[in-house]
Amino acid sequence: MESSSQMFPFPLLSTPIESNYRACTIPYRFPSDNPRKATPTEISWINLFLNSVPSFRERAASDNTVADAPAKADKFAERYTEILEDLKKDPESHNGPPDCIMLCRLREQILRELGFRDIFKKVKDEENAKAITLFAEVVRVSDAIEDVSKRVENLVKGIFAGNIFDLGSAQLAEVFAKDGMSFLASCQNIVPRPWVIDDLDKFQSSWSRKTWKRAVIFVDNSGADIILGILPFARELLRCGTQVVLAANDLPSINDVTYSELVEIIAKLKDENGKLVGVDTSNLLIVNSGNDLPVIDLSSVSQELAYLASEADLVVMEGMGRGIETNLYAQFRCDSLKIGMVKHPEVAQFLGGRLYDCVFKFN
């Protein structure tokens, strides 16, 4: 479903939304903090965004769809760095104080104003093509696991392994540029349980006892994340009789998959009978979430998503940006799952876990 421009609150949030919901997990400041002085948390998060500037500049400079890309990439780096330094000196500048959504939005705004629409397009296309060739094998391995709980655990570990493909993390962008990433090696290297938040046993028990009517899954990155992590999990839900709604971004942001890219990916994965390795897809819907950032504020989603979600009884927020940094504590009026890998030291410290630890929060 394409998106119309009107936005609505996500209908499954606990109400009243004004007092129950804030799209920010980690408080950067408290009411008692001096409004004109950046807090230590604000400074560490601003530094995290500063550290990602070189990899964004490099991607932008090599964007051959933009005239004078190298010069414009330098301008982006200069302008964004200047704003971040301003916020350190005075957190109320640039309509602050800053939070995760604001810092992401400023970065996207500057890129778009300079004519950059999708600086990660090339790497997304390459990774999607690679992951598509592995999809059938990944689901065959899953289907061969007879024990349902073990199969669910295997699919969940696949989501974590796929979620490593995140070029918004400065360290991972560096690793990726050097060596690329192997999905199967990532599956082997998931940190052992118990994870920093680990409700997997509770989820497996629910899975064995009931079939959800409709699941809305907010998807994250392109490549292995969507194709080898989320889609095998979604296919298993379809196999159990659940309707699945995949909600993807309207506009490109970092290496997140967009609505139009996801439509294309699913079309490539289906066989001539419209099946995903033997599983009927008539109950699989793809919807434009209306979002244009790697994080999400659920008080404002597309009309189509709001309409389709109103009947859902399971919400899945996947990825560090949507599932951890903005919506870990979001309360829903139905079952919810927040799942993602911790890829920023600041998040690991806040949660009391390790870098590359896993969050699996089921309510």
Tab-separated table of C-alpha atoms in Angstrom:
chain	number	residue	atom	x	y	z
A	1	MET	CA	0.000	0.000	0.000
A	2	GLU	CA	1.370	3.387	-1.030
A	3	SER	CA	1.236	6.172	1.539
A	4	SER	CA	-0.964	9.245	1.381
A	5	SER	CA	0.525	12.263	3.113
A	6	GLN	CA	-1.830	12.485	6.098
A	7	MET	CA	-0.340	11.130	9.345
A	8	PHE	CA	-2.064	9.516	12.351
A	9	PRO	CA	-1.066	8.118	15.754
A	10	PHE	CA	-0.310	4.379	15.711
A	11	PRO	CA	-3.665	2.953	16.897
A	12	LEU	CA	-2.259	0.256	19.214
A	13	LEU	CA	-0.345	2.605	21.518
A	14	SER	CA	-1.700	2.737	25.068
A	15	THR	CA	-3.817	5.842	25.492
A	16	PRO	CA	-3.762	8.697	26.316
A	17	ILE	CA	-0.740	8.864	23.989
A	18	GLU	CA	0.286	12.347	25.239
A	19	SER	CA	1.002	11.047	28.750
A	20	ASN	CA	1.899	7.404	27.959
A	21	TYR	CA	4.230	7.666	24.986
A	22	ARG	CA	7.538	9.343	24.222
A	23	ALA	CA	9.710	8.200	21.317
A	24	CYS	CA	12.920	8.228	23.332
A	25	THR	CA	14.271	5.392	25.472
A	26	ILE	CA	17.379	7.022	26.897
A	27	PRO	CA	16.784	10.363	28.647
A	28	TYR	CA	19.477	12.809	27.515
A	29	ARG	CA	18.525	15.247	30.290
A	30	PHE	CA	16.234	15.715	33.298
A	31	PRO	CA	14.063	18.724	34.244
A	32	SER	CA	16.590	19.666	36.954
A	33	ASP	CA	19.454	20.004	34.401
A	34	ASN	CA	20.669	23.467	33.370
A	35	PRO	CA	18.888	24.143	30.016
A	36	ARG	CA	21.890	26.073	28.635
A	37	LYS	CA	24.539	23.464	29.519
A	38	ALA	CA	24.865	20.162	27.679
A	39	THR	CA	24.566	17.117	29.943
A	40	PRO	CA	27.225	14.339	29.842
A	41	THR	CA	24.647	12.080	28.094
A	42	GLU	CA	23.922	14.744	25.454
A	43	ILE	CA	27.641	15.173	24.832
A	44	SER	CA	28.277	11.429	24.461
A	45	TRP	CA	25.377	11.072	21.975
A	46	ILE	CA	26.416	14.157	19.996
A	47	ASN	CA	29.915	12.622	19.815
A	48	LEU	CA	28.414	9.365	18.543
A	49	PHE	CA	26.772	11.284	15.670
A	50	LEU	CA	30.019	13.223	15.086
A	51	ASN	CA	31.909	9.927	14.764
A	52	SER	CA	29.616	8.834	11.942
A	53	VAL	CA	30.248	11.969	9.842
A	54	PRO	CA	33.344	10.616	7.969
A	55	SER	CA	31.563	7.461	6.753
A	56	PHE	CA	28.501	9.497	5.650
A	57	ARG	CA	30.759	12.012	3.879
A	58	GLU	CA	32.515	9.156	2.064
A	59	ARG	CA	29.220	7.586	0.905
A	60	ALA	CA	27.903	10.990	-0.214
A	61	ALA	CA	31.113	11.842	-2.105
A	62	SER	CA	30.791	8.677	-4.193
A	63	ASP	CA	27.092	9.213	-5.054
A	64	ASN	CA	27.238	9.508	-8.843
A	65	THR	CA	23.585	10.593	-9.075
A	66	VAL	CA	24.538	14.006	-7.630
A	67	ALA	CA	26.512	16.630	-9.545
A	68	ASP	CA	29.650	17.846	-7.687
A	69	ALA	CA	29.076	15.119	-5.074
A	70	PRO	CA	32.549	15.379	-3.429
A	71	ALA	CA	32.206	19.150	-2.855
A	72	LYS	CA	28.627	18.768	-1.618
A	73	ALA	CA	29.688	15.895	0.666
A	74	ASP	CA	32.301	18.194	2.234
A	75	LYS	CA	29.621	20.846	2.688
A	76	PHE	CA	27.367	18.275	4.402
A	77	ALA	CA	30.167	17.250	6.788
A	78	GLU	CA	31.026	20.859	7.563
A	79	ARG	CA	27.423	21.947	8.141
A	80	TYR	CA	26.396	18.931	10.247
A	81	THR	CA	29.576	19.077	12.352
A	82	GLU	CA	29.006	22.777	12.974
A	83	ILE	CA	25.418	22.150	14.198
A	84	LEU	CA	26.542	19.303	16.471
A	85	GLU	CA	29.290	21.499	17.969
A	86	ASP	CA	26.714	24.303	18.482
A	87	LEU	CA	24.490	21.867	20.403
A	88	LYS	CA	27.393	20.947	22.667
A	89	LYS	CA	27.929	24.620	23.493
A	90	ASP	CA	24.234	25.441	23.807
A	91	PRO	CA	21.730	22.537	23.823
A	92	GLU	CA	18.866	24.974	23.173
A	93	SER	CA	20.303	26.057	19.800
A	94	HIS	CA	18.741	24.676	16.572
A	95	ASN	CA	15.390	24.106	18.353
A	96	GLY	CA	17.045	21.823	20.936
A	97	PRO	CA	17.561	20.262	23.391
A	98	PRO	CA	18.669	17.315	21.241
A	99	ASP	CA	17.338	13.780	21.299
A	100	CYS	CA	17.904	10.794	19.047
A	101	ILE	CA	15.146	11.756	16.574
A	102	MET	CA	16.322	15.364	16.279
A	103	LEU	CA	19.972	14.364	15.634
A	104	CYS	CA	18.887	11.909	12.911
A	105	ARG	CA	16.490	14.423	11.356
A	106	LEU	CA	19.113	17.183	11.146
A	107	ARG	CA	21.508	14.824	9.345
A	108	GLU	CA	18.845	13.789	6.809
A	109	GLN	CA	17.701	17.385	6.264
A	110	ILE	CA	21.209	18.581	5.412
A	111	LEU	CA	21.800	15.665	3.015
A	112	ARG	CA	18.452	16.255	1.264
A	113	GLU	CA	18.952	20.025	1.031
A	114	LEU	CA	22.253	19.371	-0.783
A	115	GLY	CA	20.515	17.045	-3.260
A	116	PHE	CA	21.496	13.684	-1.714
A	117	ARG	CA	18.491	11.367	-1.818
A	118	ASP	CA	19.944	7.925	-1.098
A	119	ILE	CA	23.688	7.812	-0.459
A	120	PHE	CA	23.597	4.120	0.540
A	121	LYS	CA	21.719	2.988	-2.605
A	122	LYS	CA	24.657	1.153	-4.196
A	123	VAL	CA	25.556	-0.849	-1.081
A	124	LYS	CA	21.863	-1.638	-0.395
A	125	ASP	CA	21.406	-3.024	-3.931
A	126	GLU	CA	24.592	-5.128	-3.657
A	127	GLU	CA	23.631	-6.546	-0.251
A	128	ASN	CA	20.044	-7.262	-1.345
A	129	ALA	CA	21.281	-9.170	-4.395
A	130	LYS	CA	23.661	-11.242	-2.215
A	131	ALA	CA	21.023	-11.991	0.435
A	132	ILE	CA	18.395	-13.006	-2.159
A	133	THR	CA	20.692	-15.848	-3.327
A	134	LEU	CA	20.877	-17.196	0.272
A	135	PHE	CA	17.184	-16.905	1.195
A	136	ALA	CA	16.023	-20.390	0.103
A	137	GLU	CA	18.882	-22.086	1.973
A	138	VAL	CA	18.197	-20.119	5.185
A	139	VAL	CA	14.514	-21.141	5.195
A	140	ARG	CA	15.367	-24.755	4.304
A	141	VAL	CA	17.629	-24.948	7.381
A	142	SER	CA	14.816	-23.488	9.487
A	143	ASP	CA	12.131	-25.803	8.071
A	144	ALA	CA	14.296	-28.845	8.857
A	145	ILE	CA	14.152	-28.070	12.613
A	146	GLU	CA	11.224	-30.163	13.842
A	147	ASP	CA	11.058	-28.866	17.418
A	148	VAL	CA	8.929	-25.680	17.187
A	149	SER	CA	10.667	-23.882	20.091
A	150	LYS	CA	14.093	-24.604	18.587
A	151	ARG	CA	12.895	-23.407	15.176
A	152	VAL	CA	11.630	-20.146	16.699
A	153	GLU	CA	14.974	-19.658	18.508
A	154	ASN	CA	16.835	-20.269	15.244
A	155	LEU	CA	14.671	-17.686	13.432
A	156	VAL	CA	15.205	-15.149	16.241
A	157	LYS	CA	18.987	-15.648	16.072
A	158	GLY	CA	18.696	-15.084	12.316
A	159	ILE	CA	17.078	-11.698	13.006
A	160	PHE	CA	19.985	-10.738	15.277
A	161	ALA	CA	22.558	-11.946	12.741
A	162	GLY	CA	20.877	-9.960	9.959
A	163	ASN	CA	20.550	-6.863	12.142
A	164	ILE	CA	24.351	-6.528	12.223
A	165	PHE	CA	24.171	-5.025	8.699
A	166	ASP	CA	23.828	-1.475	10.001
A	167	LEU	CA	25.908	1.254	8.409
A	168	GLY	CA	24.634	3.860	10.875
A	169	SER	CA	27.086	2.438	13.425
A	170	ALA	CA	30.551	3.943	12.864
A	171	GLN	CA	32.363	0.760	14.041
A	172	LEU	CA	30.223	-1.536	11.867
A	173	ALA	CA	30.541	0.743	8.846
A	174	GLU	CA	34.318	0.392	9.221
A	175	VAL	CA	34.176	-3.422	9.566
A	176	PHE	CA	31.832	-3.631	6.586
A	177	ALA	CA	34.054	-1.462	4.383
A	178	LYS	CA	37.042	-3.670	5.229
A	179	ASP	CA	35.672	-7.227	5.203
A	180	GLY	CA	31.975	-7.244	4.306
A	181	MET	CA	29.737	-9.381	6.523
A	182	SER	CA	28.837	-13.024	6.404
A	183	PHE	CA	25.320	-13.865	7.575
A	184	LEU	CA	26.194	-17.444	8.519
A	185	ALA	CA	29.299	-16.394	10.460
A	186	SER	CA	27.177	-13.763	12.239
A	187	CYS	CA	24.665	-16.482	13.245
A	188	GLN	CA	27.483	-18.423	14.903
A	189	ASN	CA	28.748	-15.334	16.725
A	190	ILE	CA	25.555	-14.186	18.486
A	191	VAL	CA	26.408	-13.576	22.149
A	192	PRO	CA	25.250	-16.485	24.317
A	193	ARG	CA	22.039	-16.250	26.325
A	194	PRO	CA	20.896	-14.861	28.651
A	195	TRP	CA	20.866	-11.643	26.591
A	196	VAL	CA	20.680	-8.208	28.223
A	197	ILE	CA	16.863	-8.371	27.889
A	198	ASP	CA	15.791	-11.953	27.277
A	199	ASP	CA	12.095	-12.870	27.067
A	200	LEU	CA	12.631	-15.594	24.471
A	201	ASP	CA	11.281	-18.400	26.715
A	202	LYS	CA	8.099	-16.402	27.314
A	203	PHE	CA	7.736	-15.747	23.557
A	204	GLN	CA	8.291	-19.429	22.651
A	205	SER	CA	5.642	-20.406	25.167
A	206	SER	CA	3.144	-17.903	23.651
A	207	TRP	CA	4.003	-19.100	20.141
A	208	SER	CA	3.213	-22.706	21.074
A	209	ARG	CA	-0.092	-21.766	22.744
A	210	LYS	CA	-1.673	-19.367	20.271
A	211	THR	CA	-1.814	-18.068	16.711
A	212	TRP	CA	-1.787	-14.300	16.331
A	213	LYS	CA	-4.413	-12.999	13.946
A	214	ARG	CA	-2.331	-10.180	12.460
A	215	ALA	CA	1.264	-9.112	13.116
A	216	VAL	CA	2.662	-5.694	12.194
A	217	ILE	CA	6.449	-5.792	11.789
A	218	PHE	CA	8.410	-2.525	11.587
A	219	VAL	CA	11.421	-3.508	9.469
A	220	ASP	CA	14.922	-2.052	9.629
A	221	ASN	CA	17.925	-2.531	7.308
A	222	SER	CA	18.294	-3.787	3.743
A	223	GLY	CA	20.300	-6.878	2.837
A	224	ALA	CA	20.662	-9.745	5.311
A	225	ASP	CA	18.536	-7.941	7.915
A	226	ILE	CA	15.274	-7.879	5.957
A	227	ILE	CA	15.894	-10.850	3.634
A	228	LEU	CA	17.605	-13.427	5.879
A	229	GLY	CA	16.398	-12.198	9.273
A	230	ILE	CA	12.879	-10.768	9.112
A	231	LEU	CA	11.448	-12.522	6.044
A	232	PRO	CA	12.111	-16.114	7.261
A	233	PHE	CA	10.475	-15.106	10.591
A	234	ALA	CA	7.510	-13.502	8.760
A	235	ARG	CA	7.203	-16.592	6.539
A	236	GLU	CA	6.976	-18.797	9.644
A	237	LEU	CA	4.171	-16.595	11.008
A	238	LEU	CA	2.349	-16.908	7.656
A	239	ARG	CA	2.804	-20.678	7.813
A	240	CYS	CA	1.078	-20.663	11.224
A	241	GLY	CA	-1.913	-18.749	9.806
A	242	THR	CA	-1.012	-15.191	10.922
A	243	GLN	CA	-1.569	-12.264	8.552
A	244	VAL	CA	1.695	-10.312	8.313
A	245	VAL	CA	2.004	-6.577	7.635
A	246	LEU	CA	5.553	-5.381	6.914
A	247	ALA	CA	5.899	-1.633	7.561
A	248	ALA	CA	8.844	-0.003	5.765
A	249	ASN	CA	10.142	3.557	5.437
A	250	ASP	CA	8.705	5.974	2.914
A	251	LEU	CA	12.053	7.647	2.133
A	252	PRO	CA	15.637	6.339	2.202
A	253	SER	CA	17.615	6.800	5.417
A	254	ILE	CA	21.048	5.194	5.987
A	255	ASN	CA	20.797	1.575	4.706
A	256	ASP	CA	17.198	1.041	5.885
A	257	VAL	CA	14.949	-0.720	3.390
A	258	THR	CA	12.244	1.482	1.848
A	259	TYR	CA	8.674	0.530	0.955
A	260	SER	CA	9.388	0.500	-2.805
A	261	GLU	CA	12.592	-1.566	-2.339
A	262	LEU	CA	10.725	-4.085	-0.174
A	263	VAL	CA	7.980	-4.524	-2.794
A	264	GLU	CA	10.732	-5.294	-5.325
A	265	ILE	CA	12.564	-7.727	-2.976
A	266	ILE	CA	9.393	-9.735	-2.244
A	267	ALA	CA	8.578	-9.908	-5.974
A	268	LYS	CA	12.070	-11.373	-6.627
A	269	LEU	CA	11.756	-13.938	-3.806
A	270	LYS	CA	8.324	-15.289	-4.803
A	271	ASP	CA	8.132	-18.243	-7.176
A	272	GLU	CA	5.833	-18.393	-10.236
A	273	ASN	CA	2.924	-19.398	-7.964
A	274	GLY	CA	3.446	-16.366	-5.732
A	275	LYS	CA	4.867	-18.471	-2.885
A	276	LEU	CA	7.850	-17.879	-0.578
A	277	VAL	CA	9.603	-21.273	-0.717
A	278	GLY	CA	6.301	-23.148	-0.590
A	279	VAL	CA	4.440	-20.755	1.718
A	280	ASP	CA	1.405	-18.868	0.398
A	281	THR	CA	1.811	-15.070	0.519
A	282	SER	CA	-1.802	-13.955	0.052
A	283	ASN	CA	-1.734	-12.921	3.742
A	284	LEU	CA	1.472	-10.890	3.394
A	285	LEU	CA	0.987	-7.122	3.093
A	286	ILE	CA	3.622	-4.453	2.613
A	287	VAL	CA	2.798	-0.964	3.799
A	288	ASN	CA	4.478	2.426	3.661
A	289	SER	CA	4.938	3.566	7.290
A	290	GLY	CA	5.246	7.244	6.303
A	291	ASN	CA	8.602	7.382	8.139
A	292	ASP	CA	11.833	8.870	6.760
A	293	LEU	CA	14.336	8.220	9.572
A	294	PRO	CA	16.248	5.214	11.021
A	295	VAL	CA	14.241	5.754	14.245
A	296	ILE	CA	10.456	6.179	14.544
A	297	ASP	CA	7.953	8.290	16.441
A	298	LEU	CA	4.771	6.218	16.559
A	299	SER	CA	2.600	9.239	17.322
A	300	SER	CA	2.774	9.918	13.567
A	301	VAL	CA	2.406	7.097	11.017
A	302	SER	CA	0.764	6.829	7.598
A	303	GLN	CA	-3.012	6.497	7.268
A	304	GLU	CA	-2.573	3.093	5.558
A	305	LEU	CA	-0.481	1.714	8.414
A	306	ALA	CA	-2.881	3.083	11.040
A	307	TYR	CA	-5.774	1.389	9.217
A	308	LEU	CA	-4.057	-2.011	8.833
A	309	ALA	CA	-2.641	-1.994	12.373
A	310	SER	CA	-5.961	-1.376	14.097
A	311	GLU	CA	-6.849	-5.097	13.783
A	312	ALA	CA	-3.397	-6.433	14.773
A	313	ASP	CA	-2.708	-8.433	17.932
A	314	LEU	CA	1.115	-8.504	17.675
A	315	VAL	CA	3.485	-5.568	17.051
A	316	VAL	CA	7.160	-6.227	16.299
A	317	MET	CA	9.622	-3.306	16.474
A	318	GLU	CA	12.867	-4.499	14.913
A	319	GLY	CA	16.297	-2.927	15.021
A	320	MET	CA	18.268	-0.691	17.317
A	321	GLY	CA	16.747	2.601	16.115
A	322	ARG	CA	13.065	1.623	16.206
A	323	GLY	CA	13.058	-1.231	18.724
A	324	ILE	CA	15.613	-0.018	21.271
A	325	GLU	CA	16.530	3.675	21.010
A	326	THR	CA	13.030	5.075	20.450
A	327	ASN	CA	10.463	2.433	21.455
A	328	LEU	CA	11.893	-0.005	23.989
A	329	TYR	CA	9.420	1.176	26.636
A	330	ALA	CA	6.502	1.920	24.283
A	331	GLN	CA	3.335	0.365	25.682
A	332	PHE	CA	0.870	-1.308	23.336
A	333	ARG	CA	-2.682	-2.561	23.778
A	334	CYS	CA	-1.663	-5.957	22.359
A	335	ASP	CA	1.333	-8.328	22.477
A	336	SER	CA	4.566	-6.616	21.463
A	337	LEU	CA	8.098	-7.637	20.666
A	338	LYS	CA	11.102	-5.307	20.608
A	339	ILE	CA	14.079	-7.033	19.027
A	340	GLY	CA	17.480	-5.708	18.026
A	341	MET	CA	21.205	-5.857	18.487
A	342	VAL	CA	23.028	-3.304	20.645
A	343	LYS	CA	25.509	-1.605	18.306
A	344	HIS	CA	26.319	1.612	20.167
A	345	PRO	CA	28.431	1.573	23.367
A	346	GLU	CA	26.113	4.267	24.803
A	347	VAL	CA	23.117	1.923	24.492
A	348	ALA	CA	25.057	-1.008	25.981
A	349	GLN	CA	26.038	1.160	28.951
A	350	PHE	CA	22.441	2.358	29.478
A	351	LEU	CA	21.081	-1.216	29.407
A	352	GLY	CA	23.932	-2.626	31.488
A	353	GLY	CA	24.909	-5.080	28.740
A	354	ARG	CA	27.761	-5.721	26.314
A	355	LEU	CA	28.340	-4.225	22.875
A	356	TYR	CA	26.629	-6.541	20.316
A	357	ASP	CA	24.403	-7.914	23.083
A	358	CYS	CA	20.824	-8.760	22.098
A	359	VAL	CA	17.518	-7.258	23.192
A	360	PHE	CA	14.454	-9.502	23.042
A	361	LYS	CA	11.651	-7.796	24.960
A	362	PHE	CA	8.273	-9.513	24.764
A	363	ASN	CA	5.207	-8.086	26.529
